[in-house]
Tab-separated table of C-alpha atoms in Angstrom:
chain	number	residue	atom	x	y	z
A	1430	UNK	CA	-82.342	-31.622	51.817
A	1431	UNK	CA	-79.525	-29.960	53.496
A	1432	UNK	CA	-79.525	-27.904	57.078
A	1433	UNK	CA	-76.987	-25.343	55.349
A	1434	UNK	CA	-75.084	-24.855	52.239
A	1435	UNK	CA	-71.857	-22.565	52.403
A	1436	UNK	CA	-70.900	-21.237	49.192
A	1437	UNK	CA	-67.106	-19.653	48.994
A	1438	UNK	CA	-64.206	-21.133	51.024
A	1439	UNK	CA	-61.185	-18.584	52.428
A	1440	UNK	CA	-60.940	-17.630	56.246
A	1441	UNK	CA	-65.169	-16.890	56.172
A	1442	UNK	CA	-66.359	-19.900	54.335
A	1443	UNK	CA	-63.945	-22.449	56.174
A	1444	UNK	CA	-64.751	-20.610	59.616
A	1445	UNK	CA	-68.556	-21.175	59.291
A	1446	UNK	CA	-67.673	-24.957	58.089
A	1447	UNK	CA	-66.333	-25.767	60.864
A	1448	UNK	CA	-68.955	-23.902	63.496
A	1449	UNK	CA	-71.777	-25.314	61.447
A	1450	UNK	CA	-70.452	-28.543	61.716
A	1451	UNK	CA	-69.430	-28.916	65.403
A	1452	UNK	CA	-73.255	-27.794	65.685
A	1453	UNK	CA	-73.885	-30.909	63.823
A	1454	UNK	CA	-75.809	-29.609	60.728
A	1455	UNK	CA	-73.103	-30.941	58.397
A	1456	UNK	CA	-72.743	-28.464	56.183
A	1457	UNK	CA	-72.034	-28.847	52.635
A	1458	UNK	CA	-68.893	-26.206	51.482
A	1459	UNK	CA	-69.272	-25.331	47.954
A	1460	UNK	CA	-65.169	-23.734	47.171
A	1461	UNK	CA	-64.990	-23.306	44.028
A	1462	UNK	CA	-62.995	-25.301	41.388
A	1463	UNK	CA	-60.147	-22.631	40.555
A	1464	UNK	CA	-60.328	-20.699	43.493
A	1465	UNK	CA	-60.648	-22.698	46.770
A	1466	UNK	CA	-58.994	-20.523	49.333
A	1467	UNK	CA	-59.725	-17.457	48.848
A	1468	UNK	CA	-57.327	-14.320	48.293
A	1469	UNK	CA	-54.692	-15.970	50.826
A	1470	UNK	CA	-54.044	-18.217	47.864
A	1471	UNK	CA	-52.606	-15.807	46.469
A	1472	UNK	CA	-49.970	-14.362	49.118
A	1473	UNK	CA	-46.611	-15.774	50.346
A	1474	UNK	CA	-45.750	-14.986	53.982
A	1475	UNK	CA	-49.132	-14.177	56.226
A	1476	UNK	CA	-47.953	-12.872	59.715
A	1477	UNK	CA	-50.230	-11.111	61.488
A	1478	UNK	CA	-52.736	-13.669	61.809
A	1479	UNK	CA	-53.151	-14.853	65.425
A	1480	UNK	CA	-51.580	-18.408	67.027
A	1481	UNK	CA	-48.986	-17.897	64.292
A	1482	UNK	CA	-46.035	-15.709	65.906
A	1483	UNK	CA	-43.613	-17.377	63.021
A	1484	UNK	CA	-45.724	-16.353	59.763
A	1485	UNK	CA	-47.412	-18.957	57.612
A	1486	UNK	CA	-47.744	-19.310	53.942
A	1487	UNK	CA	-51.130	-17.811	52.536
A	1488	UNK	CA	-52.109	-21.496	51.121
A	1489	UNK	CA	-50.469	-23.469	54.534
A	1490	UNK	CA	-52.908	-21.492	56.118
A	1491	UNK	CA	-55.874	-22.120	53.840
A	1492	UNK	CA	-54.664	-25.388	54.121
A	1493	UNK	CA	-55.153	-25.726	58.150
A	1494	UNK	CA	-58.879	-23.918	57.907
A	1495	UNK	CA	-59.832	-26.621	55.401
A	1496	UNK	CA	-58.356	-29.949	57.184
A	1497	UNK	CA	-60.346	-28.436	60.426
A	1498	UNK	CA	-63.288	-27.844	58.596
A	1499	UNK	CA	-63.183	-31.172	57.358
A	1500	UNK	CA	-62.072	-32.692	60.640
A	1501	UNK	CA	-65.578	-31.885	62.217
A	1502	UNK	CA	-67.661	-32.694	59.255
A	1503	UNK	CA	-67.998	-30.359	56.317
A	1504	UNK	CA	-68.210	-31.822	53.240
A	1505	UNK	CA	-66.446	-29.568	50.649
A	1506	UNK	CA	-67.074	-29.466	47.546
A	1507	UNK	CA	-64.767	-28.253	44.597
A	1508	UNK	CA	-67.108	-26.685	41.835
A	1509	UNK	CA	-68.538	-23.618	41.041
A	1510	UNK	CA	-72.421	-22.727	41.791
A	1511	UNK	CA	-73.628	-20.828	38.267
A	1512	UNK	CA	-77.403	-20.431	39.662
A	1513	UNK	CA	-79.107	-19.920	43.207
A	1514	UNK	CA	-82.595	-19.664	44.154
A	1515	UNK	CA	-82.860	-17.966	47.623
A	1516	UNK	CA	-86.048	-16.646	48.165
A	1517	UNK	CA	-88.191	-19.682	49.276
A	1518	UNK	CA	-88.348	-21.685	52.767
A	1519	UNK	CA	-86.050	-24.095	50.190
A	1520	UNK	CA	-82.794	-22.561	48.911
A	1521	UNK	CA	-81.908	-24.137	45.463
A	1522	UNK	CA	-78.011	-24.702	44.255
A	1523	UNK	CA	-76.822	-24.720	41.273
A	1524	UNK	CA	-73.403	-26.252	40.324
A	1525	UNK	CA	-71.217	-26.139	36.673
A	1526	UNK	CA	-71.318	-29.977	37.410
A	1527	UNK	CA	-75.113	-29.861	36.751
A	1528	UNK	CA	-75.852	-30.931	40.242
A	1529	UNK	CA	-78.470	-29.432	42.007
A	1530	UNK	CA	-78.676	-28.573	46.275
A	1531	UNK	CA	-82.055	-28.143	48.846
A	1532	UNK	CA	-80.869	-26.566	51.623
A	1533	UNK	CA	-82.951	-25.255	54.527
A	1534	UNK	CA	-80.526	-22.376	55.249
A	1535	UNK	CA	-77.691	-20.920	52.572
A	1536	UNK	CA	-74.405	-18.953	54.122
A	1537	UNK	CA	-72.950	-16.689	51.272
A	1538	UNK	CA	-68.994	-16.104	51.805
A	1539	UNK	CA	-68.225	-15.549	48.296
A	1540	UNK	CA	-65.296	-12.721	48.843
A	1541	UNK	CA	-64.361	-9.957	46.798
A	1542	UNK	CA	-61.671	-9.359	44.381
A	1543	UNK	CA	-58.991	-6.868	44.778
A	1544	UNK	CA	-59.232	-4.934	41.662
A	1545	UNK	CA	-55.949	-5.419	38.764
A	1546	UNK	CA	-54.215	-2.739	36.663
A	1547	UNK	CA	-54.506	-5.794	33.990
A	1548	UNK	CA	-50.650	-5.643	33.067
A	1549	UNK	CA	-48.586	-8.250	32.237
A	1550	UNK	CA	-46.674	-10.314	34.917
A	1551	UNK	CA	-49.235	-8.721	37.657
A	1552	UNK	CA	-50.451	-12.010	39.227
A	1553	UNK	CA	-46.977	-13.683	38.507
A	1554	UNK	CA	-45.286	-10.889	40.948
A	1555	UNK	CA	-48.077	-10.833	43.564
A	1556	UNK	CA	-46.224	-11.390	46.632
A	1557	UNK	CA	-42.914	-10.846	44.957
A	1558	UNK	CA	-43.124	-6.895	45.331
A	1559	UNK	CA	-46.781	-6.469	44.124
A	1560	UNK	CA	-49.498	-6.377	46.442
A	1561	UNK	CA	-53.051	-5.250	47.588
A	1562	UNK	CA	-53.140	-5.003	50.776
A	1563	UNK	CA	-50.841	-1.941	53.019
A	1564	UNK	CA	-51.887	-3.808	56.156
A	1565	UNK	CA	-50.777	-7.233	55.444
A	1566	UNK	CA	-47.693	-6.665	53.393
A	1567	UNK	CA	-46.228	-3.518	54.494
A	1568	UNK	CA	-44.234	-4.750	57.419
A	1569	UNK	CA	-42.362	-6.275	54.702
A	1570	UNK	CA	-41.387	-2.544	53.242
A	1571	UNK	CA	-39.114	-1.160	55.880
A	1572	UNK	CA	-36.528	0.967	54.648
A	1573	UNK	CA	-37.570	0.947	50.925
A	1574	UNK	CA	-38.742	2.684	47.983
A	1575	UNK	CA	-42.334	1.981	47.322
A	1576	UNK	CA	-45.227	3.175	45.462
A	1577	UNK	CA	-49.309	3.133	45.616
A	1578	UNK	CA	-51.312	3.528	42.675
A	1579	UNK	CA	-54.921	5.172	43.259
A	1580	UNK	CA	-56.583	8.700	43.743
A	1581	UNK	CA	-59.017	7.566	46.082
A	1582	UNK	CA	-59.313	6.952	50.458
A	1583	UNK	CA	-58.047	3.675	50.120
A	1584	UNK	CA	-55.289	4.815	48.194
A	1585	UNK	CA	-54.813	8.109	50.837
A	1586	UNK	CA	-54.972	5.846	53.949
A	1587	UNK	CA	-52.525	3.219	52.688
A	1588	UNK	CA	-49.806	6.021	51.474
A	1589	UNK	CA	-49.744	7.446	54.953
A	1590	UNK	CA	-50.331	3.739	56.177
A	1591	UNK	CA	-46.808	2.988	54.178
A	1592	UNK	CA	-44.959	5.844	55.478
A	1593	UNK	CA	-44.817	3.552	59.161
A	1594	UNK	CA	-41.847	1.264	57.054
A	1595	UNK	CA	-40.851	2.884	53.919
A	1596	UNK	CA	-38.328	5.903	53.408
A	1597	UNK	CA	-40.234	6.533	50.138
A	1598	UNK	CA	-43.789	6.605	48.761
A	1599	UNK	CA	-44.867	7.856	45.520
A	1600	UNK	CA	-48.290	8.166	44.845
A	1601	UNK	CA	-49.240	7.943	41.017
A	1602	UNK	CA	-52.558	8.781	40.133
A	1603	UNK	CA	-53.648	8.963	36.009
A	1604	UNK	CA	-54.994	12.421	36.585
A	1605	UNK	CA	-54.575	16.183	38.074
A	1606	UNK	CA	-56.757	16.092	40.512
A	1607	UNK	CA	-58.239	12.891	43.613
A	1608	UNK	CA	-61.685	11.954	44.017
A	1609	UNK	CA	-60.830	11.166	47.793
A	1610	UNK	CA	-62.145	13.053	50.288
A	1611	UNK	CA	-60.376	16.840	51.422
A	1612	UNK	CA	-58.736	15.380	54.051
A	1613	UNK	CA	-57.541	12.283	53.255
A	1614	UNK	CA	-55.585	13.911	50.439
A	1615	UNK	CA	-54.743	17.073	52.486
A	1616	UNK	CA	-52.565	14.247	55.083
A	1617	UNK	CA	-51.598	12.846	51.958
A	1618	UNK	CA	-50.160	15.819	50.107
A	1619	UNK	CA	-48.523	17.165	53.766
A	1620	UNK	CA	-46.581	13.615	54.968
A	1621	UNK	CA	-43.289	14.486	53.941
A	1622	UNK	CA	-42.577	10.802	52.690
A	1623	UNK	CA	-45.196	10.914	50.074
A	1624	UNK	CA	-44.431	12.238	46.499
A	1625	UNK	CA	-47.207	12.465	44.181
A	1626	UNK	CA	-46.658	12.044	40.967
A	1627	UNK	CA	-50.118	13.186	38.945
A	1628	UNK	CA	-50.969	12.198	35.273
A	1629	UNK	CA	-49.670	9.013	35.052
A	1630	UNK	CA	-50.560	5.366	34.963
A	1631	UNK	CA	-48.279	2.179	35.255
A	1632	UNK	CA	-47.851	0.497	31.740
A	1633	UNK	CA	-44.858	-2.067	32.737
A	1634	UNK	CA	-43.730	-3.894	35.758
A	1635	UNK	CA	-40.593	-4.474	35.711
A	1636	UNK	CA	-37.925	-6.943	37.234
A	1637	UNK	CA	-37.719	-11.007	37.229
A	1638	UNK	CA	-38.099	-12.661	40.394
A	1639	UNK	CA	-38.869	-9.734	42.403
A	1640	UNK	CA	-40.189	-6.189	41.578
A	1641	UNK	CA	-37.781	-3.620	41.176
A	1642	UNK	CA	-39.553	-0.757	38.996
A	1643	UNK	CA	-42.032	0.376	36.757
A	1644	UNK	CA	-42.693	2.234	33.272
A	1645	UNK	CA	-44.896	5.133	34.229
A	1646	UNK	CA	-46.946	6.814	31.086
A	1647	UNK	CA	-47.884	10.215	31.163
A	1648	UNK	CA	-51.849	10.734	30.486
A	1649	UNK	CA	-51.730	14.381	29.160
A	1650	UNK	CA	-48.707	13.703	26.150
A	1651	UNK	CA	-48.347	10.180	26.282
A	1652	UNK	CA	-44.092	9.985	27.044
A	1653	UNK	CA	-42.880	7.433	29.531
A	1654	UNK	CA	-40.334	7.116	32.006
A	1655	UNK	CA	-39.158	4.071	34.509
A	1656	UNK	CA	-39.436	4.684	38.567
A	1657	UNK	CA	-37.330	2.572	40.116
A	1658	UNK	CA	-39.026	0.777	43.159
A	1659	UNK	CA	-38.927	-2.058	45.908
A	1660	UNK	CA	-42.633	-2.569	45.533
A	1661	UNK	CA	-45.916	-1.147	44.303
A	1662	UNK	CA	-49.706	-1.655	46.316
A	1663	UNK	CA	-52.508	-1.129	43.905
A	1664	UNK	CA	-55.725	0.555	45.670
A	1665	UNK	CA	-57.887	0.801	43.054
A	1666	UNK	CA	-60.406	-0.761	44.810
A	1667	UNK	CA	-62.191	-3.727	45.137
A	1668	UNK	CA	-65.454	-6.195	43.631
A	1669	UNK	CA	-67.652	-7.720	45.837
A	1670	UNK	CA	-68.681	-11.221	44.195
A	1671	UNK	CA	-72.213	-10.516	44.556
A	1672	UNK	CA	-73.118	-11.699	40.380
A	1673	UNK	CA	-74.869	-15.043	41.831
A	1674	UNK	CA	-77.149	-12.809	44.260
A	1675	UNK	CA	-77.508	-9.941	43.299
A	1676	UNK	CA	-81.230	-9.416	42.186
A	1677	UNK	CA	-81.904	-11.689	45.386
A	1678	UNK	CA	-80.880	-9.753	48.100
A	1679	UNK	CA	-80.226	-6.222	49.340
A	1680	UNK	CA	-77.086	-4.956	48.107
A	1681	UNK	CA	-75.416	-1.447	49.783
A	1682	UNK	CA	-74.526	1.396	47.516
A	1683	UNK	CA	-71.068	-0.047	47.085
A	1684	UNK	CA	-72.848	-3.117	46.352
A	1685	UNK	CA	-71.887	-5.305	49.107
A	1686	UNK	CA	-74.492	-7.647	50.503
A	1687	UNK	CA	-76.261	-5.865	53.036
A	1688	UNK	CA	-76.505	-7.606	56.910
A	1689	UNK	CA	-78.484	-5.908	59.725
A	1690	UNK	CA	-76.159	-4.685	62.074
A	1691	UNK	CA	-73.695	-6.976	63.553
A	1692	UNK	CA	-75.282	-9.757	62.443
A	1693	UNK	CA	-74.815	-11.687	59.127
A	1694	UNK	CA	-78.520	-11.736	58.722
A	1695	UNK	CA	-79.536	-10.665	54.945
A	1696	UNK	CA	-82.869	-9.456	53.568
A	1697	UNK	CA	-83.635	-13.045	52.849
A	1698	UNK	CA	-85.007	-15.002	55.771
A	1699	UNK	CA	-83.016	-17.769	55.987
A	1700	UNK	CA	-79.433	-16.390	54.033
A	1701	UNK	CA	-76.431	-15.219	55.789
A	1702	UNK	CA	-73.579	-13.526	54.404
A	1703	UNK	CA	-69.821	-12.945	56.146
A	1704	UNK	CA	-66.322	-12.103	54.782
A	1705	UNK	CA	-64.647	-9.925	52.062
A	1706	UNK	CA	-68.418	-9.954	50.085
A	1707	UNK	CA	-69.998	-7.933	53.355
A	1708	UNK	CA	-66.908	-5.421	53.980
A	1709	UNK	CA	-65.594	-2.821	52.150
A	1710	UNK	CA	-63.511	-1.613	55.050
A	1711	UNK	CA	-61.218	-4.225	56.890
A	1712	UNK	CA	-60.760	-6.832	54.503
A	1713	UNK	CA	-58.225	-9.439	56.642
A	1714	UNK	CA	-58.679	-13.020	57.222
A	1715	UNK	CA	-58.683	-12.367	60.736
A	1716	UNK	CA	-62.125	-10.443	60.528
A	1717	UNK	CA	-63.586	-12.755	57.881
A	1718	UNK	CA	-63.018	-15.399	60.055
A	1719	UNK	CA	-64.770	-13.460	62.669
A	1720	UNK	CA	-67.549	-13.044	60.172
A	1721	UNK	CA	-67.890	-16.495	59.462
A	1722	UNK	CA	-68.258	-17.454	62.943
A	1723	UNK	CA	-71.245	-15.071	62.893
A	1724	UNK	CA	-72.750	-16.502	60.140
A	1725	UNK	CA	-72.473	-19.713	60.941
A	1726	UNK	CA	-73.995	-19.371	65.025
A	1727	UNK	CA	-77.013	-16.823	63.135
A	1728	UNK	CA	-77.687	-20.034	60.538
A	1729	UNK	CA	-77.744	-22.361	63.578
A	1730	UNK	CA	-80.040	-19.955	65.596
A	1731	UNK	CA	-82.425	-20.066	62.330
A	1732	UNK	CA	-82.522	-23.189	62.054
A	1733	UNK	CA	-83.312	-24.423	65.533
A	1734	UNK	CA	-86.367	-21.783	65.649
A	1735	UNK	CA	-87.998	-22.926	62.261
């Protein structure tokens, strides 16, 4: 029987491995087998996250949270749970290895995914003039032609967002008309940097090493064209990996996992959630991190009452 099971890894997951474990309830870290890491796997050059004033690499980064969680005590783990059972005093854990986990307490940081136009080449240039996230990767955009593909807030808020470094944003949207709210489109449509282009969808992205356009089809009469650009952000938003827990705990209407408050606390005594899988809104490491501190001093605070 185990004091806590963490299942996920990236800034959340690895944060509440190593608070768990300095508490000493030696957590076991389930990371995944393909995906230990998180989304910062999947980036190059990571400089806004604190104690860092030079930049990191996404995985050198990744790489730090893990050695410290494992420095203090967490056992990780590199499989996949296919099957929890949360809703007793005992939390069962499922791996694809066939093992099965007790654990008294279970902290979920499984993430969320940023959504993919599913085009060729689209994980091959993430990083490399392709990315999901204004906020992390704009800074990276100053003085250059770039492009946002989305019709709703997210999409609205990281146009304007863009317009801070770039000389250019187009925003391409597959139809006539946004489903964002009045006024995120209304700053949208009046920021003289931002050109909308309406009733079209990316089919192609194009250059080798490094972005440098795309093939735009038009929805209404199906005729293409190429838009030169120096990079594209797709916000066309994000899934919550919630599949494992989903008929276990309280989900929110966007179907994140649902915590009281400010606390990581879950409909299910005893299960904690933090990170990407609990936020819709901010989605850095920095504030997954955050979250998995939460998690991990709520699981601790659990425990040592029951």
């Amino acid at each position: 029987m185990r004091d806590v099971i963490i299942i996920g890894s990236g800034p959340a997951g690895y944060t509440a491995g190593i608070y768990t474990a300095r508490a000493g309830l030696k957590p076991l870290l389930i990371a995944s087998s393909v995906e230990a890491g998180g989304e910062l796997m999947k980036t190059t050059e990571v400089e806004n996250y604190p104690g860092f004033p030079e930049g990191m690499q996404g995985p050198d980064l990744m790489a730090n949270f893990q050695a410290q969680a494992e420095k203090f005590g967490t056992e990780i783990l590199l499989d996949d749970v296919v099957e929890v059972d949360l809703k007793g005093d005992v939390k069962i854990v499922k791996t694809g290895n066939g093992e099965t986990f007790e654990a008294k307490a279970v902290i979920l940081a499984t993430g969320a995914a940023y959504r993919e136009l599913g085009l060729p080449r689209e994980k091959e240039l993430s990083g490399h003039g392709v990315s999901w996230c204004a906020t992390c990767d704009g800074f990276f955009f100053r003085e250059k032609s770039i492009a946002v593909v989305g019709g709703g807030d997210s999409a609205m808020e990281e146009a304007n967002f863009l317009t801070r470094f770039a000389t250019k944003v187009y925003l391409i949207h597959r139809r006539d008309t946004f489903k964002a709210s009045k006024i995120m489109v209304e700053r949208a449509l009046n920021n003289p940097k931002i050109e909308v282009i309406y009733n079209s969808e990316v089919v192609e992205l194009k250059g080798e090493a490094q972005l440098n356009g795309v093939t735009l089809r038009n929805t209404t009469d199906g005729t293409t064209s190429d838009l030169a650009l120096d990079g594209l952000f797709i916000a066309v938003g994000n899934d919550p990996r919630v599949w494992l827990v989903e008929n276990q705990v309280e989900l929110t209407p966007e179907k994140f996992i649902k915590v009281e408050g400010r606390s990581s606390k879950t409909s299910l005594p005893g299960v904690f959630a933090c990170g990407d899988v609990i936020d819709p809104t901010y989605r850095q490491a920095i504030t997954a991190a955050g979250s998995g501190c939460v998690a991990a001093l709520d699981a601790e605070h659990y425990l040592t009452a029951h």
